[in-house]
């Protein structure tokens, strides 16, 4: 827990408190439209943090984390509408189901590495997406709607709290002996195996843990919008999460959050000027990868960024 | 019974071959590129789409003939493949494969949206250049589809011939095994990669153009095709050419033979179940190479 105490030193604490204070003040300082955009960005950031956990610690790029996002959202919708469960119980149930799904997908996907892992998770996520799409009981491609849980401002604060909890969880996992072993595996799997770590078990646990983050985001977005549809589980959300992670800088705590905010605002702003805005987003992705493969972290480090890893992040 | 087989099963089986062959051409390109460069080109499905649109535009404007426009579209896409390799992939070789995956994802988004702007998002369909049916007793089949079967056989035979019987094919195969050693032997591996990208893009265009009169074309086609190609690659085993082609035909047959008895959604879910079973029982697919650490 040495790293935690290091993180509690005074300048570090300031570097956390300033953005947190700014985020708390947003609903009073900005137009409601931007507050709702920011809430969307935070929900995406939760997915991105799950991706980041796998990518930064275990070096496994997941393109299927929207599966947990979508499944959690649908579980919340079903539990709320059909079982009339209270809100907190819906959240708990969503996280539990998501953990189970993480166990299932993790059981075969972690056997492969690199780009093959990306494709297996992508395919698994898309299978979940299509199953929602085809199941008429949950509304098929139209999805389901139910009364919203939150108004804009309480919803914003709720998702902000979720993001902060997720940050803490990320730090705790990262600084725990488990997280260190996981990073050792990510850096050199062969060596970690020779040292005697059960590599597959560690990766599997990491995959299951990483499903908690998108589950929280999905459960929130369902209650916040009062609406779920198969799009939530689609490869679009998964890839947005990966792109947000890469843009922000993987391996950092705040990178996926900044990346998500950047991506959501960029899409919103560009789309208000031109119908063909996605061409610009596509080109922007290409250019960011070509010219800033380390993400925008060299830029954002100048602002605030508690780096978790001193070494260069190798993907 | 025999009549049922001839009238219902056999045409569906042929349709499955056609569908499998067209998916197979795209998945094959994806698989060869992966074998040689270790990267997955996410925009490959959109090259399939782009090839069809370019061929179609040429057909409607300057080219007299459907078959000529297939060849021209393949050439144009071959050139586009070279551009993609040189401009996007080459600066990123040696870095994480994920970066090329995401960069080509961005490119795929760009191509798809650009196609919507240029050719409108609505699906279009084209008349077959060969009209009429062929019948043997109760067996009844469109001539164009029979022609496609022959063309696909020729294309696959040439691909097989190229890889197994020519010197260049041997170099490409050697590059999938060990490109460093190949470079030491004095082969320009960078050029082999460029050539492979070009060939794979041209194959995607051929697949897209040939399927034009059968399936309707829309800018979203690429995104659908690439997903199916991912299923095929996972099923067949990454980097294995034979496994990819076999898996493509398996998927094609599941779809068309399945549609005789099942609804599309039931079929797709059945396909997923098969896929997940294969993933659990044999995570490397039909013919995938075992990894060092499997």
Coordinates of C-alpha atoms in Angstrom, one line a residue:
Chain A
X1 CA 0.0 0.0 0.0
X2 CA 3.1 2.2 -0.3
X3 CA 1.8 3.7 -3.5
X4 CA -1.5 4.7 -1.9
X5 CA 0.3 6.7 0.7
X6 CA 2.5 8.3 -1.9
X7 CA -0.7 9.3 -3.7
X8 CA -1.9 11.0 -0.5
X9 CA 1.0 13.5 -0.4
X10 CA -0.1 17.1 -0.4
X11 CA 0.6 18.2 -4.0
X12 CA -0.9 14.9 -5.3
X13 CA -4.1 15.6 -3.2
X14 CA -4.4 19.0 -4.8
X15 CA -4.0 17.5 -8.2
X16 CA -7.1 15.3 -7.5
X17 CA -9.1 17.9 -5.6
X18 CA -8.9 20.6 -8.3
X19 CA -10.6 18.5 -11.1
X20 CA -13.0 17.0 -8.6
X21 CA -14.0 20.5 -7.4
X22 CA -14.3 21.6 -11.0
X23 CA -16.5 18.6 -11.8
X24 CA -18.7 19.3 -8.8
X25 CA -19.2 22.9 -9.9
X26 CA -20.1 22.1 -13.5
X27 CA -23.9 22.0 -13.1
X28 CA -23.8 25.5 -11.6
X29 CA -21.4 26.9 -14.2
X30 CA -22.3 25.4 -17.5
X31 CA -25.5 25.2 -19.6
X32 CA -27.6 22.1 -18.9
X33 CA -26.9 20.8 -22.4
X34 CA -23.2 20.5 -21.6
X35 CA -24.0 18.9 -18.2
X36 CA -25.9 16.2 -19.9
X37 CA -23.1 15.7 -22.5
X38 CA -20.7 15.4 -19.6
X39 CA -22.9 12.8 -17.9
X40 CA -22.8 10.8 -21.2
X41 CA -19.0 11.2 -21.3
X42 CA -18.6 9.9 -17.8
X43 CA -20.7 6.8 -18.6
X44 CA -18.4 6.2 -21.6
X45 CA -15.4 6.8 -19.3
X46 CA -16.5 4.0 -17.1
X47 CA -16.4 1.6 -20.1
X48 CA -13.1 3.1 -21.1
X49 CA -11.7 2.5 -17.6
X50 CA -12.6 -1.2 -17.9
X51 CA -10.8 -1.3 -21.2
X52 CA -7.9 0.6 -19.6
X53 CA -7.6 -1.9 -16.8
X54 CA -7.1 -4.8 -19.2
X55 CA -4.9 -2.8 -21.6
X56 CA -2.7 -1.1 -19.1
X57 CA -2.2 -3.9 -16.6
X58 CA -2.6 -7.1 -18.6
X59 CA -1.7 -5.7 -22.1
X60 CA -4.9 -7.2 -23.5
X61 CA -6.9 -4.9 -25.8
X62 CA -10.6 -5.6 -25.4
X63 CA -13.1 -4.6 -28.1
X64 CA -16.1 -6.1 -26.3
X65 CA -16.5 -4.2 -23.1
X66 CA -19.8 -2.7 -24.3
X67 CA -21.2 -6.1 -23.8
X68 CA -21.1 -5.5 -20.0
X69 CA -22.4 -2.0 -20.5
X70 CA -25.4 -3.2 -22.5
X71 CA -26.1 -6.2 -20.4
X72 CA -26.0 -4.1 -17.2
X73 CA -28.4 -1.6 -18.8
X74 CA -30.8 -4.4 -19.8
X75 CA -30.6 -6.1 -16.4
X76 CA -31.5 -2.8 -14.8
X77 CA -34.4 -2.2 -17.2
X78 CA -35.7 -5.7 -16.7
X79 CA -35.3 -5.8 -12.9
X80 CA -36.9 -2.4 -12.6
X81 CA -39.8 -3.0 -14.9
X82 CA -40.6 -6.6 -14.4
X83 CA -39.5 -7.4 -10.9
X84 CA -40.2 -3.9 -9.5
X85 CA -36.8 -4.0 -7.7
X86 CA -35.6 -0.9 -5.9
X87 CA -32.9 1.1 -7.6
X88 CA -30.0 -0.1 -5.4
X89 CA -30.9 -3.7 -5.9
X90 CA -31.0 -3.2 -9.7
X91 CA -27.5 -1.8 -9.5
X92 CA -26.2 -4.8 -7.4
X93 CA -28.0 -7.3 -9.7
X94 CA -26.5 -5.6 -12.8
X95 CA -23.0 -5.8 -11.4
X96 CA -23.4 -9.4 -10.4
X97 CA -24.8 -10.5 -13.8
X98 CA -22.0 -8.5 -15.5
X99 CA -19.4 -10.3 -13.3
X100 CA -20.9 -13.6 -14.4
X101 CA -20.7 -12.6 -18.1
X102 CA -17.1 -11.5 -17.5
X103 CA -16.3 -14.9 -16.1
X104 CA -17.9 -16.6 -19.2
X105 CA -16.3 -14.4 -21.9
X106 CA -13.0 -14.3 -20.0
X107 CA -12.9 -18.1 -19.8
X108 CA -12.1 -18.4 -23.5
X109 CA -10.9 -14.9 -24.5
X110 CA -7.9 -14.7 -22.2
X111 CA -6.4 -17.7 -23.8
X112 CA -5.3 -15.5 -26.7
X113 CA -3.2 -12.4 -26.7
X114 CA -2.8 -9.2 -28.7
X115 CA -5.0 -8.5 -31.7
X116 CA -6.6 -12.0 -31.5
X117 CA -7.9 -11.2 -28.0
X118 CA -9.3 -8.0 -29.5
X119 CA -11.2 -9.9 -32.2
X120 CA -12.5 -12.6 -29.8
X121 CA -13.9 -10.0 -27.4
X122 CA -15.3 -8.0 -30.3
X123 CA -17.1 -11.1 -31.7
X124 CA -18.4 -12.0 -28.2
X125 CA -19.7 -8.5 -27.6
X126 CA -21.3 -8.4 -31.0
X127 CA -23.0 -11.8 -30.2
X128 CA -24.5 -10.2 -27.1
X129 CA -25.6 -7.2 -29.2
X130 CA -27.3 -9.3 -31.8
X131 CA -29.0 -11.4 -29.1
X132 CA -30.6 -8.3 -27.7
X133 CA -31.4 -7.2 -31.2
X134 CA -33.3 -10.4 -31.9
X135 CA -35.1 -11.0 -28.6
X136 CA -38.6 -9.6 -28.9
X137 CA -39.3 -10.0 -25.2
X138 CA -36.8 -7.1 -24.5
X139 CA -38.1 -5.0 -27.4
X140 CA -35.8 -6.2 -30.2
X141 CA -34.1 -3.3 -32.1
X142 CA -36.4 -0.7 -30.5
X143 CA -35.3 -1.5 -26.9
X144 CA -37.3 -0.8 -23.8
X145 CA -38.3 2.4 -22.0
X146 CA -39.3 3.0 -18.4
X147 CA -39.6 6.0 -16.1
X148 CA -36.3 7.8 -15.5
X149 CA -34.7 7.6 -12.1
X150 CA -32.7 10.8 -12.1
X151 CA -33.3 14.3 -13.2
X152 CA -30.3 15.9 -14.9
X153 CA -28.4 17.3 -12.0
X154 CA -28.8 14.4 -9.5
X155 CA -27.9 12.1 -12.4
X156 CA -24.8 14.0 -13.1
X157 CA -23.7 13.9 -9.5
X158 CA -24.5 10.2 -9.3
X159 CA -22.3 9.3 -12.3
X160 CA -19.6 11.6 -11.1
X161 CA -19.7 9.6 -7.8
X162 CA -19.5 6.3 -9.8
X163 CA -16.5 7.6 -11.7
X164 CA -14.8 8.5 -8.4
X165 CA -15.5 5.1 -6.9
X166 CA -14.2 3.5 -10.1
X167 CA -11.0 5.6 -9.9
X168 CA -10.5 4.4 -6.3
X169 CA -11.1 0.8 -7.4
X170 CA -8.7 1.2 -10.2
X171 CA -6.0 2.6 -7.9
X172 CA -6.6 -0.1 -5.3
X173 CA -6.4 -2.9 -8.0
X174 CA -3.3 -1.3 -9.5
X175 CA -1.4 -0.9 -6.2
X176 CA -2.4 -4.3 -4.8
X177 CA -0.1 -7.3 -5.0
X178 CA -2.5 -8.7 -7.6
X179 CA -2.2 -5.6 -9.8
X180 CA 1.6 -5.8 -9.6
X181 CA 1.6 -9.4 -10.6
X182 CA -0.8 -8.6 -13.4
X183 CA 1.6 -5.9 -14.7
X184 CA 4.5 -8.3 -14.5
X185 CA 2.4 -10.7 -16.6
X186 CA 1.6 -8.0 -19.1
X187 CA 5.2 -7.0 -19.5
X188 CA 6.6 -10.4 -19.9
X189 CA 4.2 -13.3 -19.8
X190 CA 6.9 -16.0 -20.2
X191 CA 9.0 -14.7 -17.4
X192 CA 5.9 -14.3 -15.1
X193 CA 5.0 -17.9 -15.8
X194 CA 8.5 -19.2 -15.1
X195 CA 8.5 -17.3 -11.8
X196 CA 5.4 -19.4 -10.9
X197 CA 2.4 -17.1 -11.4
X198 CA -0.8 -18.7 -12.6
X199 CA -0.9 -16.4 -15.6
X200 CA -4.4 -17.5 -16.9
X201 CA -6.0 -17.2 -13.5
X202 CA -4.6 -13.7 -13.0
X203 CA -5.8 -12.6 -16.5
X204 CA -9.2 -14.2 -15.9
X205 CA -9.6 -12.4 -12.6
X206 CA -8.5 -9.1 -14.2
X207 CA -11.1 -9.6 -17.0
X208 CA -13.9 -10.2 -14.4
X209 CA -12.8 -7.2 -12.4
X210 CA -12.7 -5.0 -15.5
X211 CA -16.3 -5.8 -16.2
X212 CA -17.4 -4.0 -13.1
X213 CA -16.6 -0.6 -14.6
X214 CA -18.8 -0.8 -17.7
X215 CA -21.5 -2.5 -15.6
X216 CA -21.7 0.6 -13.4
X217 CA -21.8 2.8 -16.4
X218 CA -24.5 0.7 -18.1
X219 CA -26.7 0.6 -15.0
X220 CA -26.4 4.3 -14.7
X221 CA -27.1 5.1 -18.3
X222 CA -30.3 2.9 -18.2
X223 CA -31.7 4.7 -15.2
X224 CA -30.6 8.1 -16.4
X225 CA -32.1 7.8 -19.8
X226 CA -35.0 5.6 -18.8
X227 CA -34.3 3.8 -22.1
X228 CA -32.2 0.9 -23.3
X229 CA -31.5 -0.4 -26.8
X230 CA -29.2 -2.9 -28.3
X231 CA -26.8 -0.1 -29.5
X232 CA -25.5 0.1 -25.9
X233 CA -23.9 -3.3 -26.4
X234 CA -22.6 -2.7 -29.9
X235 CA -19.1 -2.6 -31.2
X236 CA -19.6 1.2 -31.6
X237 CA -19.5 1.7 -27.9
X238 CA -16.7 -0.8 -27.4
X239 CA -14.5 0.9 -30.0
X240 CA -15.4 4.4 -28.7
X241 CA -14.1 3.2 -25.3
X242 CA -10.9 1.9 -26.8
X243 CA -10.4 5.1 -28.8
X244 CA -11.1 7.3 -25.8
X245 CA -8.5 5.2 -23.8
X246 CA -5.9 5.6 -26.5
X247 CA -6.6 9.3 -27.1
X248 CA -6.4 10.0 -23.4
X249 CA -3.4 7.8 -22.9
X250 CA -3.7 4.2 -21.6
X251 CA -2.1 3.2 -18.4
X252 CA -3.1 6.4 -16.6
X253 CA -5.9 7.0 -14.3
X254 CA -7.4 10.1 -15.8
X255 CA -6.5 9.3 -19.5
X256 CA -9.7 7.4 -20.3
X257 CA -11.8 10.0 -18.6
X258 CA -10.3 12.9 -20.4
X259 CA -10.3 10.9 -23.7
X260 CA -14.1 10.2 -23.2
X261 CA -14.9 13.8 -22.5
X262 CA -12.8 14.8 -25.6
X263 CA -14.4 12.3 -27.8
X264 CA -18.0 13.0 -26.8
X265 CA -17.6 16.8 -27.0
X266 CA -15.7 16.5 -30.3
X267 CA -18.5 14.4 -31.9
X268 CA -21.2 16.7 -30.5
X269 CA -19.5 19.9 -31.7
X270 CA -18.5 18.6 -35.2
X271 CA -21.9 17.1 -35.7
X272 CA -23.6 20.4 -35.2
X273 CA -21.8 21.8 -38.2
X274 CA -21.9 19.0 -40.8
X275 CA -23.9 15.9 -41.5
X276 CA -20.8 14.1 -42.6
X277 CA -19.1 14.7 -39.3
X278 CA -18.1 11.1 -38.8
X279 CA -15.7 11.4 -41.7
X280 CA -13.9 14.0 -39.6
X281 CA -14.0 11.8 -36.5
X282 CA -12.6 8.9 -38.5
X283 CA -9.8 11.0 -39.9
X284 CA -9.1 12.4 -36.4
X285 CA -8.7 8.9 -35.1
X286 CA -6.2 8.0 -37.9
X287 CA -4.2 11.2 -37.3
X288 CA -4.1 10.8 -33.5
X289 CA -2.9 7.2 -33.8
X290 CA -0.3 8.2 -36.5
X291 CA 1.1 11.2 -34.8
X292 CA 0.3 10.7 -31.1
X293 CA 0.5 6.9 -30.5
X294 CA 1.1 7.5 -26.8
X295 CA -2.2 9.4 -26.6
X296 CA -2.6 13.0 -25.6
X297 CA -0.9 12.3 -22.3
X298 CA 2.2 14.3 -23.2
X299 CA -0.2 17.2 -23.5
X300 CA -2.4 16.3 -20.5
X301 CA 0.5 15.6 -18.3
X302 CA 1.1 19.3 -18.3
X303 CA -2.3 19.7 -16.7
X304 CA -3.1 17.0 -14.2
X305 CA -2.2 13.3 -14.5
X306 CA -1.3 11.0 -11.7
X307 CA 0.8 8.6 -13.6
X308 CA 0.5 5.0 -12.5
X309 CA 3.4 3.8 -14.5
X310 CA 6.6 5.5 -15.0
X311 CA 7.7 3.3 -17.8
X312 CA 6.4 3.9 -21.3
X313 CA 3.2 2.1 -21.9
X314 CA 3.7 -0.6 -24.4
X315 CA 0.5 -1.8 -26.0
Chain B
X1 CA -37.6 -36.9 -51.4
X2 CA -35.3 -36.6 -54.4
X3 CA -37.5 -33.9 -55.8
X4 CA -37.2 -32.0 -52.5
X5 CA -33.4 -32.3 -52.6
X6 CA -33.2 -31.1 -56.2
X7 CA -35.8 -28.3 -55.9
X8 CA -35.0 -26.9 -52.4
X9 CA -31.8 -28.2 -50.9
X10 CA -29.5 -28.1 -54.0
X11 CA -30.2 -24.4 -55.0
X12 CA -29.7 -23.4 -51.3
X13 CA -26.5 -25.3 -51.2
X14 CA -25.2 -23.5 -54.3
X15 CA -26.4 -20.2 -52.8
X16 CA -24.4 -21.1 -49.7
X17 CA -21.3 -21.7 -51.8
X18 CA -21.7 -18.3 -53.4
X19 CA -22.2 -16.5 -50.1
X20 CA -19.3 -18.4 -48.5
X21 CA -17.0 -17.7 -51.5
X22 CA -17.7 -13.9 -51.4
X23 CA -17.2 -13.7 -47.6
X24 CA -14.2 -16.0 -48.1
X25 CA -12.5 -13.6 -50.5
X26 CA -12.6 -10.7 -48.0
X27 CA -11.7 -13.0 -45.0
X28 CA -8.9 -14.5 -47.1
X29 CA -7.4 -11.0 -47.7
X30 CA -7.7 -10.2 -44.0
X31 CA -6.0 -13.5 -43.2
X32 CA -3.1 -13.0 -45.6
X33 CA -2.5 -9.5 -44.4
X34 CA -2.5 -10.7 -40.8
X35 CA -0.2 -13.5 -41.7
X36 CA 2.4 -11.2 -43.3
X37 CA 2.2 -8.1 -41.2
X38 CA 0.6 -9.3 -38.0
X39 CA -2.1 -6.6 -38.2
X40 CA -5.8 -6.7 -38.7
X41 CA -7.1 -4.3 -41.3
X42 CA -10.4 -3.1 -39.9
X43 CA -11.2 -1.2 -43.1
X44 CA -11.1 -4.3 -45.2
X45 CA -14.8 -4.8 -45.2
X46 CA -15.2 -1.2 -46.3
X47 CA -12.8 -1.9 -49.2
X48 CA -15.3 -4.5 -50.3
X49 CA -18.0 -1.8 -50.2
X50 CA -15.9 0.8 -51.8
X51 CA -14.9 -1.6 -54.6
X52 CA -18.5 -2.2 -55.4
X53 CA -19.4 1.5 -55.4
X54 CA -16.4 2.4 -57.6
X55 CA -17.1 -0.4 -60.0
X56 CA -20.8 0.6 -60.2
X57 CA -20.0 4.2 -60.8
X58 CA -17.6 3.3 -63.6
X59 CA -20.2 1.0 -65.0
X60 CA -22.8 3.7 -65.1
X61 CA -20.5 6.3 -66.5
X62 CA -17.7 5.2 -68.8
X63 CA -17.3 1.4 -68.9
X64 CA -19.4 -0.6 -71.4
X65 CA -19.5 -3.9 -69.6
X66 CA -20.1 -5.4 -66.2
X67 CA -17.2 -7.8 -66.5
X68 CA -14.7 -5.1 -67.5
X69 CA -15.8 -2.9 -64.6
X70 CA -15.0 -5.8 -62.2
X71 CA -11.5 -5.8 -63.4
X72 CA -11.1 -2.1 -63.4
X73 CA -12.6 -1.9 -59.8
X74 CA -10.1 -4.5 -58.7
X75 CA -7.2 -2.5 -60.2
X76 CA -8.5 0.7 -58.5
X77 CA -8.8 -1.0 -55.2
X78 CA -5.4 -2.5 -55.6
X79 CA -4.0 1.0 -55.9
X80 CA -6.0 2.2 -52.9
X81 CA -4.7 -0.8 -50.9
X82 CA -1.1 0.4 -51.7
X83 CA -2.0 3.8 -50.4
X84 CA -3.4 2.5 -47.2
X85 CA -0.4 0.3 -46.6
X86 CA 2.1 3.1 -47.3
X87 CA 0.3 5.9 -45.5
X88 CA -1.3 4.3 -42.5
X89 CA 0.1 0.9 -41.8
X90 CA 3.8 1.4 -42.7
X91 CA 4.5 4.1 -40.1
X92 CA 3.0 1.9 -37.4
X93 CA 4.8 -1.5 -38.1
X94 CA 6.9 -2.5 -35.2
X95 CA 4.6 -0.7 -32.8
X96 CA 1.6 -2.3 -31.1
X97 CA -0.7 -4.1 -33.5
X98 CA -3.6 -2.5 -31.7
X99 CA -2.6 0.9 -33.1
X100 CA -3.0 -0.2 -36.7
X101 CA -6.3 -1.9 -35.7
X102 CA -7.6 1.3 -34.3
X103 CA -6.2 3.5 -37.1
X104 CA -7.8 1.3 -39.7
X105 CA -11.0 1.4 -37.6
X106 CA -10.9 5.2 -38.1
X107 CA -10.3 4.8 -41.8
X108 CA -13.3 2.4 -42.0
X109 CA -15.4 5.0 -40.3
X110 CA -14.1 7.6 -42.8
X111 CA -14.8 5.4 -45.8
X112 CA -18.2 4.5 -44.7
X113 CA -19.3 8.0 -44.0
X114 CA -17.7 9.3 -47.2
X115 CA -19.6 6.7 -49.2
X116 CA -22.8 7.9 -47.5
X117 CA -22.0 11.5 -48.6
X118 CA -21.0 10.5 -52.1
X119 CA -23.5 7.8 -53.0
X120 CA -26.3 8.4 -50.5
X121 CA -27.0 6.1 -47.6
X122 CA -29.8 4.2 -49.4
X123 CA -29.2 0.7 -50.6
X124 CA -29.0 0.2 -54.4
X125 CA -29.4 -3.0 -56.4
X126 CA -28.2 -3.8 -59.9
X127 CA -29.6 -6.1 -62.6
X128 CA -27.6 -9.2 -63.3
X129 CA -25.6 -9.0 -66.6
X130 CA -26.8 -12.5 -67.4
X131 CA -30.5 -13.1 -67.3
X132 CA -32.5 -16.3 -67.4
X133 CA -32.6 -19.6 -65.6
X134 CA -31.2 -23.0 -66.2
X135 CA -33.3 -26.1 -65.4
X136 CA -32.6 -29.8 -65.2
X137 CA -35.9 -31.3 -64.4
X138 CA -37.1 -29.8 -61.1
X139 CA -33.7 -28.2 -60.4
X140 CA -34.0 -24.6 -61.4
X141 CA -31.2 -22.1 -61.0
X142 CA -30.3 -18.6 -62.3
X143 CA -27.6 -18.5 -65.0
X144 CA -25.8 -15.5 -63.4
X145 CA -25.4 -17.5 -60.1
X146 CA -24.0 -20.4 -62.0
X147 CA -21.6 -18.0 -63.8
X148 CA -20.6 -16.7 -60.3
X149 CA -19.8 -20.2 -59.1
X150 CA -17.5 -20.7 -62.1
X151 CA -15.9 -17.3 -61.6
X152 CA -15.3 -17.9 -57.9
X153 CA -13.9 -21.3 -58.7
X154 CA -11.5 -19.7 -61.1
X155 CA -10.5 -17.0 -58.6
X156 CA -9.9 -19.5 -55.8
X157 CA -8.0 -21.8 -58.2
X158 CA -5.8 -18.9 -59.2
X159 CA -5.2 -17.8 -55.6
X160 CA -4.3 -21.4 -54.8
X161 CA -2.0 -21.6 -57.8
X162 CA -0.4 -18.3 -56.9
X163 CA 0.4 -19.3 -53.4
X164 CA 1.4 -22.9 -54.0
X165 CA 3.0 -22.9 -57.5
X166 CA 4.6 -19.6 -58.2
X167 CA 7.8 -18.1 -56.9
X168 CA 6.1 -14.9 -55.7
X169 CA 3.5 -17.0 -53.8
X170 CA 6.3 -18.9 -52.1
X171 CA 7.9 -15.5 -51.1
X172 CA 4.5 -14.4 -49.6
X173 CA 4.2 -17.7 -47.7
X174 CA 7.7 -17.4 -46.5
X175 CA 6.9 -13.9 -45.3
X176 CA 4.1 -15.3 -43.1
X177 CA 6.5 -17.8 -41.6
X178 CA 9.5 -15.6 -40.9
X179 CA 9.8 -12.2 -42.5
X180 CA 13.1 -11.4 -40.8
X181 CA 14.8 -14.4 -42.2
X182 CA 13.3 -13.5 -45.6
X183 CA 14.7 -10.0 -45.4
X184 CA 18.1 -11.6 -44.6
X185 CA 17.8 -13.6 -47.7
X186 CA 17.6 -10.4 -49.7
X187 CA 13.9 -10.2 -50.3
X188 CA 12.4 -6.7 -50.1
X189 CA 9.8 -7.5 -47.4
X190 CA 8.4 -4.0 -47.4
X191 CA 7.5 -4.5 -51.0
X192 CA 6.0 -7.9 -50.3
X193 CA 3.8 -6.3 -47.7
X194 CA 2.7 -3.6 -50.0
X195 CA 2.0 -6.1 -52.7
X196 CA 0.0 -8.3 -50.3
X197 CA -2.2 -5.4 -49.2
X198 CA -2.8 -4.5 -52.8
X199 CA -3.8 -8.1 -53.7
X200 CA -6.0 -8.4 -50.7
X201 CA -7.8 -5.2 -51.5
X202 CA -8.3 -6.2 -55.1
X203 CA -9.8 -9.6 -54.0
X204 CA -12.2 -7.7 -51.8
X205 CA -13.3 -5.6 -54.7
X206 CA -13.8 -8.6 -56.9
X207 CA -16.0 -10.2 -54.2
X208 CA -18.0 -7.1 -53.8
X209 CA -18.6 -6.5 -57.5
X210 CA -19.6 -10.1 -58.2
X211 CA -22.2 -10.0 -55.4
X212 CA -23.7 -6.7 -56.6
X213 CA -26.5 -8.2 -58.6
X214 CA -27.4 -10.7 -55.8
X215 CA -27.2 -8.6 -52.6
X216 CA -28.1 -4.9 -52.4
X217 CA -25.3 -2.5 -51.8
X218 CA -25.2 0.2 -49.1
X219 CA -22.5 2.1 -47.3
X220 CA -23.2 -0.1 -44.2
X221 CA -22.3 -3.3 -46.2
X222 CA -18.6 -3.0 -45.2
X223 CA -19.3 -3.0 -41.5
X224 CA -21.5 -6.1 -41.8
X225 CA -19.0 -7.9 -44.0
X226 CA -16.1 -7.2 -41.6
X227 CA -18.0 -8.6 -38.7
X228 CA -18.8 -11.8 -40.6
X229 CA -15.1 -12.0 -41.6
X230 CA -14.1 -11.7 -37.9
X231 CA -16.4 -14.6 -37.2
X232 CA -14.9 -16.5 -40.0
X233 CA -11.3 -15.8 -38.9
X234 CA -12.1 -16.8 -35.4
X235 CA -13.8 -20.0 -36.6
X236 CA -11.1 -20.9 -39.1
X237 CA -8.0 -20.0 -37.1
X238 CA -6.1 -16.8 -37.5
X239 CA -3.5 -16.7 -40.3
X240 CA -4.5 -20.1 -41.7
X241 CA -5.6 -19.7 -45.4
X242 CA -7.2 -23.1 -45.6
X243 CA -9.0 -22.7 -42.3
X244 CA -10.3 -19.3 -43.4
X245 CA -11.8 -20.6 -46.6
X246 CA -13.3 -23.6 -45.0
X247 CA -14.9 -21.5 -42.2
X248 CA -16.3 -19.1 -44.9
X249 CA -18.0 -21.9 -46.6
X250 CA -19.3 -23.3 -43.3
X251 CA -20.8 -19.9 -42.4
X252 CA -22.2 -19.5 -45.9
X253 CA -23.9 -22.9 -45.8
X254 CA -25.2 -22.4 -42.2
X255 CA -26.9 -19.2 -43.5
X256 CA -28.5 -20.5 -46.7
X257 CA -29.2 -24.1 -45.8
X258 CA -30.4 -22.9 -42.4
X259 CA -32.8 -20.5 -44.1
X260 CA -34.6 -23.4 -45.6
X261 CA -35.9 -24.4 -42.2
X262 CA -35.2 -21.5 -39.8
X263 CA -36.0 -17.8 -39.6
X264 CA -33.0 -15.4 -40.1
X265 CA -32.8 -14.5 -36.4
X266 CA -32.9 -18.2 -35.3
X267 CA -30.2 -18.9 -37.9
X268 CA -27.9 -16.1 -36.7
X269 CA -28.3 -17.3 -33.1
X270 CA -27.5 -20.8 -34.2
X271 CA -24.4 -19.5 -35.9
X272 CA -23.4 -17.7 -32.7
X273 CA -23.9 -20.9 -30.7
X274 CA -21.7 -22.8 -33.0
X275 CA -19.1 -20.1 -32.9
X276 CA -19.1 -19.9 -29.1
X277 CA -18.9 -23.7 -28.9
X278 CA -15.8 -23.7 -31.1
X279 CA -14.3 -20.9 -29.1
X280 CA -14.7 -22.8 -25.9
X281 CA -13.7 -26.3 -27.1
X282 CA -11.0 -25.1 -29.5
X283 CA -10.0 -21.5 -29.0
X284 CA -7.6 -21.4 -31.9
X285 CA -10.3 -22.4 -34.4
X286 CA -10.2 -25.1 -37.0
X287 CA -6.6 -24.8 -38.3
X288 CA -5.1 -22.0 -36.1
X289 CA -1.5 -22.5 -35.1
X290 CA -1.1 -23.1 -31.4
X291 CA 0.6 -20.2 -29.7
X292 CA 3.7 -20.7 -27.6
X293 CA 1.7 -20.0 -24.5
X294 CA -1.6 -21.6 -25.2

